[in-house]
mmCIF file of N, CA, C and O in Angstrom:
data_model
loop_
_atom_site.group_PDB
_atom_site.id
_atom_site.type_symbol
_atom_site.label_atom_id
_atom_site.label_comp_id
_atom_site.label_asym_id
_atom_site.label_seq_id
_atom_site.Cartn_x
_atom_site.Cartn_y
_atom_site.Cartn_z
ATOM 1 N N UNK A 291 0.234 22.227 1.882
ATOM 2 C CA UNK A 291 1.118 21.145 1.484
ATOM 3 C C UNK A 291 0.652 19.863 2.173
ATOM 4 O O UNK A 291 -0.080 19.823 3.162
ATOM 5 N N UNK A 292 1.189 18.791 1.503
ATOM 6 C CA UNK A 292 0.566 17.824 2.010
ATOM 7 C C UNK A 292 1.118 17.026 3.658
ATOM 8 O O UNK A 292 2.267 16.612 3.816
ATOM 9 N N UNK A 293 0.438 16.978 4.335
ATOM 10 C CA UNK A 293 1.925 16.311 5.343
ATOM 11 C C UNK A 293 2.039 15.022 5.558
ATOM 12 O O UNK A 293 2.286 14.465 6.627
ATOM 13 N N UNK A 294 1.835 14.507 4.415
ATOM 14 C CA UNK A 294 2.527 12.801 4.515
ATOM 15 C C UNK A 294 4.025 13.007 3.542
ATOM 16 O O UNK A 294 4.908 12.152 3.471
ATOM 17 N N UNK A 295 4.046 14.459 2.782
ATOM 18 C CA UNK A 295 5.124 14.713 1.958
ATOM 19 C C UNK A 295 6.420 14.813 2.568
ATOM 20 O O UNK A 295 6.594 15.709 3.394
ATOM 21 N N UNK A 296 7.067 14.268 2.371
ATOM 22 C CA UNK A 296 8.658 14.564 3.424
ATOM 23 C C UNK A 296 9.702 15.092 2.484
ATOM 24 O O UNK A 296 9.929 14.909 1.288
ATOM 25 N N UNK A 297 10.391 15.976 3.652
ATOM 26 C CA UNK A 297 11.582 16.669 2.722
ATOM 27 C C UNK A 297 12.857 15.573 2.304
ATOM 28 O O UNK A 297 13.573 15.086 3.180
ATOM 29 N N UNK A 298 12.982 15.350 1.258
ATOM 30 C CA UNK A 298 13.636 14.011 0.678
ATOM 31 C C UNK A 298 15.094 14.623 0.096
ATOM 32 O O UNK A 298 15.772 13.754 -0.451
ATOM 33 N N UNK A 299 15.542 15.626 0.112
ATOM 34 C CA UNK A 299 16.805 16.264 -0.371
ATOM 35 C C UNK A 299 17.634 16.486 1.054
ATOM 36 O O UNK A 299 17.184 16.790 2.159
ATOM 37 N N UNK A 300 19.149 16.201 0.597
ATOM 38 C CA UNK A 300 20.547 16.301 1.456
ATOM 39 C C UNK A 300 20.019 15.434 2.873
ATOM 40 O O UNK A 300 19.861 15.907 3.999
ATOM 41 N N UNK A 301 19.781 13.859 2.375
ATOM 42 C CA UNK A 301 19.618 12.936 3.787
ATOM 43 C C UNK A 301 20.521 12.004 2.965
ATOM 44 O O UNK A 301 20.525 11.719 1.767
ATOM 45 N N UNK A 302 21.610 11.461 4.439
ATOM 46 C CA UNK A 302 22.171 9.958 4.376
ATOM 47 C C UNK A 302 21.822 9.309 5.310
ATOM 48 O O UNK A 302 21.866 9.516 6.523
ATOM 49 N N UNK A 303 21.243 7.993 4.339
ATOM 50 C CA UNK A 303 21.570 7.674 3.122
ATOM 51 C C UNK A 303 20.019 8.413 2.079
ATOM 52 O O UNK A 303 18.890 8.708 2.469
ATOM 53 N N UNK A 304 20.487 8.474 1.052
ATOM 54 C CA UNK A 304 19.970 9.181 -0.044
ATOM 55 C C UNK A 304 18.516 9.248 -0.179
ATOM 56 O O UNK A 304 18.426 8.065 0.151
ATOM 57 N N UNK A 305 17.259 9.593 -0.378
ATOM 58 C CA UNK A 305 15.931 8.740 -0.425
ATOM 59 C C UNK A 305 15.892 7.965 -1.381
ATOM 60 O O UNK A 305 16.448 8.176 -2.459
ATOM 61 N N UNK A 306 15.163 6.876 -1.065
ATOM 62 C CA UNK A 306 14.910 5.778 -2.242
ATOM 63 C C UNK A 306 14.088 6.025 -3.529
ATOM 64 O O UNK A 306 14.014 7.172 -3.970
ATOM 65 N N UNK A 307 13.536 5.110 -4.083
ATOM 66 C CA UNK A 307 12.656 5.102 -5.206
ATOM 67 C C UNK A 307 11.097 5.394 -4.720
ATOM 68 O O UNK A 307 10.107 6.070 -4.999
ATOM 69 N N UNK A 308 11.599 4.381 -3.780
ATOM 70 C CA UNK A 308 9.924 3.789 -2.895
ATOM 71 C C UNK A 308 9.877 5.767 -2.093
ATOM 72 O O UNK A 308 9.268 6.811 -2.325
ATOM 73 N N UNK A 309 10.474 5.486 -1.545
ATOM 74 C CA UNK A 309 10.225 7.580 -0.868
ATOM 75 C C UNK A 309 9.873 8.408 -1.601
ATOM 76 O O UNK A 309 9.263 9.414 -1.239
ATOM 77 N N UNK A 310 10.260 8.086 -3.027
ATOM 78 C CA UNK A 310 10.354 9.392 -4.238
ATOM 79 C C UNK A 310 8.762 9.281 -4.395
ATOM 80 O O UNK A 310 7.875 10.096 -4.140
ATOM 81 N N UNK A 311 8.706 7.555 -5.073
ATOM 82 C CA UNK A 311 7.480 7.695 -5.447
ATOM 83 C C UNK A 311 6.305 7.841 -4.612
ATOM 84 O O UNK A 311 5.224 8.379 -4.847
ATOM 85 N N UNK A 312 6.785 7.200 -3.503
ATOM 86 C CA UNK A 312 5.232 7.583 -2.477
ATOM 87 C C UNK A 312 5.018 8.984 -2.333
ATOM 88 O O UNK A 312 3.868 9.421 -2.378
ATOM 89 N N UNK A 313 6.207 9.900 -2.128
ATOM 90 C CA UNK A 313 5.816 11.509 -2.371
ATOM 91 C C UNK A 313 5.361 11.687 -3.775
ATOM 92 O O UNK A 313 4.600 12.648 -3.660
ATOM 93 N N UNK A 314 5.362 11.306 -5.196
ATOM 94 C CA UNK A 314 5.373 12.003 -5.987
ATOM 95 C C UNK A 314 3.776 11.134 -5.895
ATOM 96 O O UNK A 314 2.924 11.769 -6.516
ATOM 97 N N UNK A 315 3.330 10.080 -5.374
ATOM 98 C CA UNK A 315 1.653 9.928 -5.175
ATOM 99 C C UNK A 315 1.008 10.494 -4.564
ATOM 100 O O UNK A 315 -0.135 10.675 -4.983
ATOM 101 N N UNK A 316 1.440 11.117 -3.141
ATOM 102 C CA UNK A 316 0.950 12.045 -2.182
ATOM 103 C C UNK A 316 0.625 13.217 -3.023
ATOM 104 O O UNK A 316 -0.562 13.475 -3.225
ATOM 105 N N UNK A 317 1.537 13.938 -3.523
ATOM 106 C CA UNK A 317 1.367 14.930 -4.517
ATOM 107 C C UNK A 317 0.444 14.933 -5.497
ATOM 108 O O UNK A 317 -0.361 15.864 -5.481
ATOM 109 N N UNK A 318 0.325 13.813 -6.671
ATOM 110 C CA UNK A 318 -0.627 13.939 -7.260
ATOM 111 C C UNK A 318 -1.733 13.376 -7.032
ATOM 112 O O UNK A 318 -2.619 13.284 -7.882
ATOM 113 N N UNK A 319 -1.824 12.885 -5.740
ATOM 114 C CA UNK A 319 -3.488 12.553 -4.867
ATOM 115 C C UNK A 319 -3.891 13.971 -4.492
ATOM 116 O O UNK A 319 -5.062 14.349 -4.526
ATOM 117 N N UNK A 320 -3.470 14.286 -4.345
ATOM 118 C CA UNK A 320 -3.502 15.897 -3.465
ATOM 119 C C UNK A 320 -3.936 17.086 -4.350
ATOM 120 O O UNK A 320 -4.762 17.977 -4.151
ATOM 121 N N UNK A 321 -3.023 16.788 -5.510
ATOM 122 C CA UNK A 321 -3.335 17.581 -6.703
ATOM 123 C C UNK A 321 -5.029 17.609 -7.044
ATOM 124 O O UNK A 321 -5.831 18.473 -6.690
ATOM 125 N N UNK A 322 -5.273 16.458 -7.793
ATOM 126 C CA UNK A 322 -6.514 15.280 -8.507
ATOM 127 C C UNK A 322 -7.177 15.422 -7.298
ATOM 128 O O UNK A 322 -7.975 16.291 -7.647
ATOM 129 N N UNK A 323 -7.447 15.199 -6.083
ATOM 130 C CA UNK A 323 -8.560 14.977 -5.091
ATOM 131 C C UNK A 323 -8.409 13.583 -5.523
ATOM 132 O O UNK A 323 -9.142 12.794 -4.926
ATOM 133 N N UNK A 324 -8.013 13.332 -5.980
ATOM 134 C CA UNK A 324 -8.654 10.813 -5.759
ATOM 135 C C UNK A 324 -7.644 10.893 -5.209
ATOM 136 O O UNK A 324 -6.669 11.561 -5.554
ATOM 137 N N UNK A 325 -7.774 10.145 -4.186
ATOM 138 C CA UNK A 325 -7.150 9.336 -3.470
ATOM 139 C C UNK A 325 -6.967 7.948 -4.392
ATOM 140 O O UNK A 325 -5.819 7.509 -4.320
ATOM 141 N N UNK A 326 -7.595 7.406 -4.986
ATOM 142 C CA UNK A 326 -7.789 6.279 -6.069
ATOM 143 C C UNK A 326 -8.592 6.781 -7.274
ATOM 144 O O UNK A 326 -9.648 7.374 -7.055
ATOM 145 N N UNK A 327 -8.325 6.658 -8.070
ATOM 146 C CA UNK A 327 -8.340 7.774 -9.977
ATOM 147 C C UNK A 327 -9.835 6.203 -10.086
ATOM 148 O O UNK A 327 -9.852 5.106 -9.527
ATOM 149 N N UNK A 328 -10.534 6.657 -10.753
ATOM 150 C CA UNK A 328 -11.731 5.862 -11.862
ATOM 151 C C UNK A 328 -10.747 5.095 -12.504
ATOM 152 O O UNK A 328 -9.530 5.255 -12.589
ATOM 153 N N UNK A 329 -11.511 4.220 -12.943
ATOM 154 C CA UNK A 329 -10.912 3.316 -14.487
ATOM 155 C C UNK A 329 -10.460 4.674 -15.539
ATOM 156 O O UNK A 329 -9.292 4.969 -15.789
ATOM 157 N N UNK A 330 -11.571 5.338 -16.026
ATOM 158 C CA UNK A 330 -11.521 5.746 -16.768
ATOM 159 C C UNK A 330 -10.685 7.243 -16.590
ATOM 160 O O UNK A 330 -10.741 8.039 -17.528
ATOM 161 N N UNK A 331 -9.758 7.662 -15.111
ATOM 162 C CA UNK A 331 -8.741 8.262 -14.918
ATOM 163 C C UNK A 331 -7.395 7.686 -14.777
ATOM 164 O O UNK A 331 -6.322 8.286 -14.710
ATOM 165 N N UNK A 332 -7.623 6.465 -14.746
ATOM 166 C CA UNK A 332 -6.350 5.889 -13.884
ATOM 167 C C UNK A 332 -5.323 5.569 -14.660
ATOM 168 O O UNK A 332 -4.481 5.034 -13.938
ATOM 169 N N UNK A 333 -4.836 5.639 -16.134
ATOM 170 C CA UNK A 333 -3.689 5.902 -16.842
ATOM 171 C C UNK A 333 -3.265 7.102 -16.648
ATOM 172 O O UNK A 333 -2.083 7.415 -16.505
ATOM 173 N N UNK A 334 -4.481 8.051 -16.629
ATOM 174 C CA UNK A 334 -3.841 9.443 -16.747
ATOM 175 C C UNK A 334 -2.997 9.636 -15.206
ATOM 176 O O UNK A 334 -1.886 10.142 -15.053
ATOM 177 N N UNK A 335 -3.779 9.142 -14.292
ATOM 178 C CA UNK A 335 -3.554 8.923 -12.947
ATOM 179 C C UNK A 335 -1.562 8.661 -12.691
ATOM 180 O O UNK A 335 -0.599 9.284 -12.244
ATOM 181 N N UNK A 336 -1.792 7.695 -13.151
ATOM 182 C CA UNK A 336 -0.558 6.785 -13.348
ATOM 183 C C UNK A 336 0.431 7.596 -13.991
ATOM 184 O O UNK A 336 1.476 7.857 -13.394
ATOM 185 N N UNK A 337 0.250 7.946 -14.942
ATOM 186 C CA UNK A 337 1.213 8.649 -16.076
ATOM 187 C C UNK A 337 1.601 9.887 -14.919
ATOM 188 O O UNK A 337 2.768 10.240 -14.745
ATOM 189 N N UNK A 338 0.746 10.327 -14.362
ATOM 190 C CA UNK A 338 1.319 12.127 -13.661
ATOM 191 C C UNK A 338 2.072 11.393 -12.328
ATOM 192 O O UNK A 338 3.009 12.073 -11.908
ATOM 193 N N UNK A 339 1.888 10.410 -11.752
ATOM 194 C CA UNK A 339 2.585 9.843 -10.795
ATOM 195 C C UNK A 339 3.804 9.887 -11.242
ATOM 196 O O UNK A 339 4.399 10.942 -11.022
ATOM 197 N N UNK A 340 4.393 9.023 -11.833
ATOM 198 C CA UNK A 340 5.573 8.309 -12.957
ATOM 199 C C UNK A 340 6.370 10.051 -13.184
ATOM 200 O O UNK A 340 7.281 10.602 -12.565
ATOM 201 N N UNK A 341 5.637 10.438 -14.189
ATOM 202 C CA UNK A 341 6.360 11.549 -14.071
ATOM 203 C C UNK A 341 6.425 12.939 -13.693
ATOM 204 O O UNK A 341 6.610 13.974 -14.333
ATOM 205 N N UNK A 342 6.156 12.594 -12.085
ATOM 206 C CA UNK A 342 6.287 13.560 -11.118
ATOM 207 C C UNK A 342 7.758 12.799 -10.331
ATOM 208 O O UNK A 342 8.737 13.463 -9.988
ATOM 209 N N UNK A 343 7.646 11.426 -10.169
ATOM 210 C CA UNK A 343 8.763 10.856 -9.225
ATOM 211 C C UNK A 343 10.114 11.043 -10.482
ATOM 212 O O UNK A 343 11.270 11.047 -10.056
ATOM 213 N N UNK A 344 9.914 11.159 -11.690
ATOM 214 C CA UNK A 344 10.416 11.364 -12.763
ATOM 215 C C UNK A 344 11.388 12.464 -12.707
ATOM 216 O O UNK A 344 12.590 12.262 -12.879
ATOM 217 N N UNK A 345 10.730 14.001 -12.392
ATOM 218 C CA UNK A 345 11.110 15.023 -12.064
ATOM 219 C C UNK A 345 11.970 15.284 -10.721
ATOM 220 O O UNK A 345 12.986 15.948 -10.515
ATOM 221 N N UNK A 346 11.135 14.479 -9.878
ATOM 222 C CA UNK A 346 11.570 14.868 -8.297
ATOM 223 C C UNK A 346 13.288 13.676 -8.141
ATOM 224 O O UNK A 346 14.288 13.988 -7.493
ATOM 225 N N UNK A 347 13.135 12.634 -8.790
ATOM 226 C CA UNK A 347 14.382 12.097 -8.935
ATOM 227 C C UNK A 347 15.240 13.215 -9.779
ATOM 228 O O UNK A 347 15.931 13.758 -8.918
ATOM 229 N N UNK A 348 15.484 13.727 -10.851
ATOM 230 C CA UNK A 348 15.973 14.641 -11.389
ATOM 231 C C UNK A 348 16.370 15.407 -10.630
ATOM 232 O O UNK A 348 17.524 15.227 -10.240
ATOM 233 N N UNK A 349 15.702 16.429 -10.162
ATOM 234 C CA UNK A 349 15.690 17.118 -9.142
ATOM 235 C C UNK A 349 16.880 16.981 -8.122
ATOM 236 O O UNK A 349 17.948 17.582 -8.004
ATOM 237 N N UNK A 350 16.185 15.798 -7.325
ATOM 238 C CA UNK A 350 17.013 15.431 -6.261
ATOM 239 C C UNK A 350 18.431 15.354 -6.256
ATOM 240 O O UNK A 350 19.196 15.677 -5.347
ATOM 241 N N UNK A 351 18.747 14.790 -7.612
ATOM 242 C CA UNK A 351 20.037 14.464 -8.360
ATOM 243 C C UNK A 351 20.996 15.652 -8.498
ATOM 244 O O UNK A 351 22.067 15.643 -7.891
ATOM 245 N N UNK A 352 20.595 16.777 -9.365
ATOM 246 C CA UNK A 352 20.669 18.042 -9.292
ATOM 247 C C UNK A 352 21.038 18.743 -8.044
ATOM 248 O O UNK A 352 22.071 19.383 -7.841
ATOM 249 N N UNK A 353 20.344 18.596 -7.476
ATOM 250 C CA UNK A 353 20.483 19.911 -6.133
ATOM 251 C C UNK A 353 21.967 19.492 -5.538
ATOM 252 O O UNK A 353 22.338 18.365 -5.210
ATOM 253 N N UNK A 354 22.874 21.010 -5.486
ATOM 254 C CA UNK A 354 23.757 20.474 -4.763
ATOM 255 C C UNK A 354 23.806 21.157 -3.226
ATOM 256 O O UNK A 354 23.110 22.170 -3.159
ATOM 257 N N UNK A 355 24.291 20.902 -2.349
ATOM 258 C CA UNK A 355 24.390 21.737 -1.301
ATOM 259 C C UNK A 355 25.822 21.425 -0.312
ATOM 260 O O UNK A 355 26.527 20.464 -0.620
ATOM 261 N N UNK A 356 26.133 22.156 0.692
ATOM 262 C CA UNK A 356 27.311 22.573 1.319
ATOM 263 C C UNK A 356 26.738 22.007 2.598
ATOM 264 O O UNK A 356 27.662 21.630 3.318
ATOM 265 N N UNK A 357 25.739 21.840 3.058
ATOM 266 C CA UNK A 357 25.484 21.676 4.333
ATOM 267 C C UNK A 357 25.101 20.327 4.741
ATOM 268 O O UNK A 357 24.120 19.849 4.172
ATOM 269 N N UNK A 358 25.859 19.441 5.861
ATOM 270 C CA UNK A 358 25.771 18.241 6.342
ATOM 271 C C UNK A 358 24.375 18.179 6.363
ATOM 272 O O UNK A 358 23.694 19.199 6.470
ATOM 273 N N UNK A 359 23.800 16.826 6.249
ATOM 274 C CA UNK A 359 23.001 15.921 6.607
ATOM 275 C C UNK A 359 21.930 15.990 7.449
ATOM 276 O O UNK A 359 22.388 16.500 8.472
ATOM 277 N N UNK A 360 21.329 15.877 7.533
ATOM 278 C CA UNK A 360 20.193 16.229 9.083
ATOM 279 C C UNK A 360 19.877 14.837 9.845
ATOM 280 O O UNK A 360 18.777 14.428 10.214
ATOM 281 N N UNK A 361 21.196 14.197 9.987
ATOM 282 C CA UNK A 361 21.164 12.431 10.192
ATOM 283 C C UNK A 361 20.080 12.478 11.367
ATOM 284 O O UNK A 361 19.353 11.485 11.364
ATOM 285 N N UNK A 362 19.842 13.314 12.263
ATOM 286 C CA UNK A 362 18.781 12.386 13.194
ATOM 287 C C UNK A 362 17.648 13.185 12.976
ATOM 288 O O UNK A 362 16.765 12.703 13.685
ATOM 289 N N UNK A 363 17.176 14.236 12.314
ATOM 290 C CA UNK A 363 15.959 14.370 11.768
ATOM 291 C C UNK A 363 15.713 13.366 10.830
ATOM 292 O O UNK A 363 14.601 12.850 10.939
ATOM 293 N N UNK A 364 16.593 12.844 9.737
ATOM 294 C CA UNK A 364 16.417 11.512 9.036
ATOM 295 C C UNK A 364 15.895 10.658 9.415
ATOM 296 O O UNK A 364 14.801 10.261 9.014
ATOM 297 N N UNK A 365 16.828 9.988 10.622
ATOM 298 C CA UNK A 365 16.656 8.985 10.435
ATOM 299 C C UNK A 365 15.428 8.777 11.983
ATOM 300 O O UNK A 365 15.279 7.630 12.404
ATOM 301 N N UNK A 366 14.895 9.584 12.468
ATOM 302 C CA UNK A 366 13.636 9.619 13.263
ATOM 303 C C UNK A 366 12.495 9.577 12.267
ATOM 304 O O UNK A 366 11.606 8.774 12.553
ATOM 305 N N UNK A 367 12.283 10.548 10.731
ATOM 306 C CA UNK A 367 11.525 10.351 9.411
ATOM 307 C C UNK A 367 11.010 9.203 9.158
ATOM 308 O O UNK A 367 9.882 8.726 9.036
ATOM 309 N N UNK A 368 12.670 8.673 9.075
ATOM 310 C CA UNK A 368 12.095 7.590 8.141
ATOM 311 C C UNK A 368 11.643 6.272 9.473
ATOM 312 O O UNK A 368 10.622 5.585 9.465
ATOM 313 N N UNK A 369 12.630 6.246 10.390
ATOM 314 C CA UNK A 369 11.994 5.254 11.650
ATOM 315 C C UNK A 369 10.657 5.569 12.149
ATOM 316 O O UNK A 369 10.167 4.706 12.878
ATOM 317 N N UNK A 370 9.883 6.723 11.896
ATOM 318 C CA UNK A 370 8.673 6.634 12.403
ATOM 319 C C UNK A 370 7.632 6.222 11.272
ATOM 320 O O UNK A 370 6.450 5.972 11.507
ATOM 321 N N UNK A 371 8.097 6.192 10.285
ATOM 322 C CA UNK A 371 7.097 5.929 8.823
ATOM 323 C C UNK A 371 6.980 4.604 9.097
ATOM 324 O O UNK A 371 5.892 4.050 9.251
ATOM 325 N N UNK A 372 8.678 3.730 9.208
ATOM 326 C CA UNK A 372 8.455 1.815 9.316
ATOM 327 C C UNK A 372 7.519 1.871 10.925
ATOM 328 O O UNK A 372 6.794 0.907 11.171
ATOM 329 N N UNK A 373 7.589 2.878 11.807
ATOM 330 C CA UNK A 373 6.890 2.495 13.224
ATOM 331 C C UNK A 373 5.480 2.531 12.951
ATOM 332 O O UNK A 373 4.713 1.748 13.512
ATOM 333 N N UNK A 374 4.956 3.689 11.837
ATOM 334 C CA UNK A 374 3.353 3.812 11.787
ATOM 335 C C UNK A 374 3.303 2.798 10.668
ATOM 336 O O UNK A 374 2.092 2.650 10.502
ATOM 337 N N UNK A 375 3.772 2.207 10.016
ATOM 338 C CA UNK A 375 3.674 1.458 8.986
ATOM 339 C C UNK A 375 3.512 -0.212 9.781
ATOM 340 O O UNK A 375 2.532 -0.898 9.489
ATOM 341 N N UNK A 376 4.491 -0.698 10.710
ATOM 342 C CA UNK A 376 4.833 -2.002 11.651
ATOM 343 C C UNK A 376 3.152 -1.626 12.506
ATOM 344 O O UNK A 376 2.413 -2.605 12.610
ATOM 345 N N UNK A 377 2.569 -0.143 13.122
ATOM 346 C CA UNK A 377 1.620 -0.466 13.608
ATOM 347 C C UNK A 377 0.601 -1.053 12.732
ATOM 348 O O UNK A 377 0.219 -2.212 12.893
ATOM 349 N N UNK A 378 0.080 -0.166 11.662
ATOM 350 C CA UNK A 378 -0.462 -0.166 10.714
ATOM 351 C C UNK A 378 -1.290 -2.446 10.410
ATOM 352 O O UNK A 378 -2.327 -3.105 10.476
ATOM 353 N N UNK A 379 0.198 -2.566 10.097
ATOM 354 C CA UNK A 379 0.181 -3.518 10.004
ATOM 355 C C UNK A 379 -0.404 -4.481 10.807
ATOM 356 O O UNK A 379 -0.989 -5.480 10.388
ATOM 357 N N UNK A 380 -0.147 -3.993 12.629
ATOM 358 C CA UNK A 380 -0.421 -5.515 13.428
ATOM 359 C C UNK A 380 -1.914 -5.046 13.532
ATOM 360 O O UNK A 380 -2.658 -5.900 14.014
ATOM 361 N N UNK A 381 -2.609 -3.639 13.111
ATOM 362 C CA UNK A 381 -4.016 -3.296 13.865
ATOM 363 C C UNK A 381 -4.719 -3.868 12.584
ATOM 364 O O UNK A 381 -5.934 -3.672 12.572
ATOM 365 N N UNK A 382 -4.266 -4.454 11.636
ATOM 366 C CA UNK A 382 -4.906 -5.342 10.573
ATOM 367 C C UNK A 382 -4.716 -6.403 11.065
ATOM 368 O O UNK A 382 -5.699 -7.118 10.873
ATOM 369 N N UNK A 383 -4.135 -6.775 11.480
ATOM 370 C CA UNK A 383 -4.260 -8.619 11.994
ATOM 371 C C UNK A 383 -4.942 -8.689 12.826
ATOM 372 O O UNK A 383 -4.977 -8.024 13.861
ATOM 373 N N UNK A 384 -5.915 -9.946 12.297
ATOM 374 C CA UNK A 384 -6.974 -11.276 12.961
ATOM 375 C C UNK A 384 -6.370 -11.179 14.579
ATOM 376 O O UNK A 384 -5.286 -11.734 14.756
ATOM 377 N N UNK A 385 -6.769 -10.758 15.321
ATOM 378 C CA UNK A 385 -7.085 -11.432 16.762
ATOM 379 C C UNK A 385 -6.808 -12.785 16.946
ATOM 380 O O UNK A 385 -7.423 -13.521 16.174
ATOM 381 N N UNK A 386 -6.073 -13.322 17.731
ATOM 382 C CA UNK A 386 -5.963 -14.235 18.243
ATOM 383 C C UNK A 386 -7.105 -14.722 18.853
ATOM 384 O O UNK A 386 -8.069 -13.957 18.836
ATOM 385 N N UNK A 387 -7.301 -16.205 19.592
ATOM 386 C CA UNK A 387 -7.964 -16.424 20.382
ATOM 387 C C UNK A 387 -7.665 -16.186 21.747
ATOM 388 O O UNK A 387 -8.499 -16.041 22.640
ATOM 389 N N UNK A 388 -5.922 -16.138 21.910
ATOM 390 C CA UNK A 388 -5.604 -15.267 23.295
ATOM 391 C C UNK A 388 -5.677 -14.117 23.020
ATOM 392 O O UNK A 388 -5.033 -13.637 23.952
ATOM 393 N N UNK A 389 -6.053 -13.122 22.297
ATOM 394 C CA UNK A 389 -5.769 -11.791 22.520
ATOM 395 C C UNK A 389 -7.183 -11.186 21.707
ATOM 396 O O UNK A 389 -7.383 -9.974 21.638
#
């Protein structure tokens, strides 16, 4: 399985669009081997993305369950994704001339 995939069912608050679909890309990168599809894959590319987040929203919608929340496995999930994401970000930025 892939492990950028996160378990996205029975969290508050709910997973988003942006969560659905970045798993349902993880998935079909994973599937396909591209990490980035050819020209001449990349509708098909696109299309199995779309409706994989398609399904997995469905899905998500569907499932019912009895059991509370996993609020601080959540919300450590999703706070470490914006933390590697906020690093991500500053180890792309230009250097200063102080730094």
């Amino acid at each position: 399985m892939c492990r950028s995939i996160k378990t996205l069912h029975n969290f508050e608050p709910p997973a988003t669009h942006e969560e659905i679909h970045a798993s349902a890309l993880q998935f079909v990168r994973k599937l396909s081997g591209f990490a980035r599809p050819s020209k001449a894959n990349e509708a098909a590319f696109n299309r199995a993305v779309d409706q994989v987040a398609e399904a997995a929203h469905e899905l998500l919608h569907s499932l019912v369950t009895n059991a509370p929340p996993p609020r601080d496995q959540c919300a450590a999930a999703r706070s470490g994704n914006r933390s590697r994401q906020s690093e991500s970000a500053r180890s792309r930025a230009v250097p200063t001339a102080n730094g």
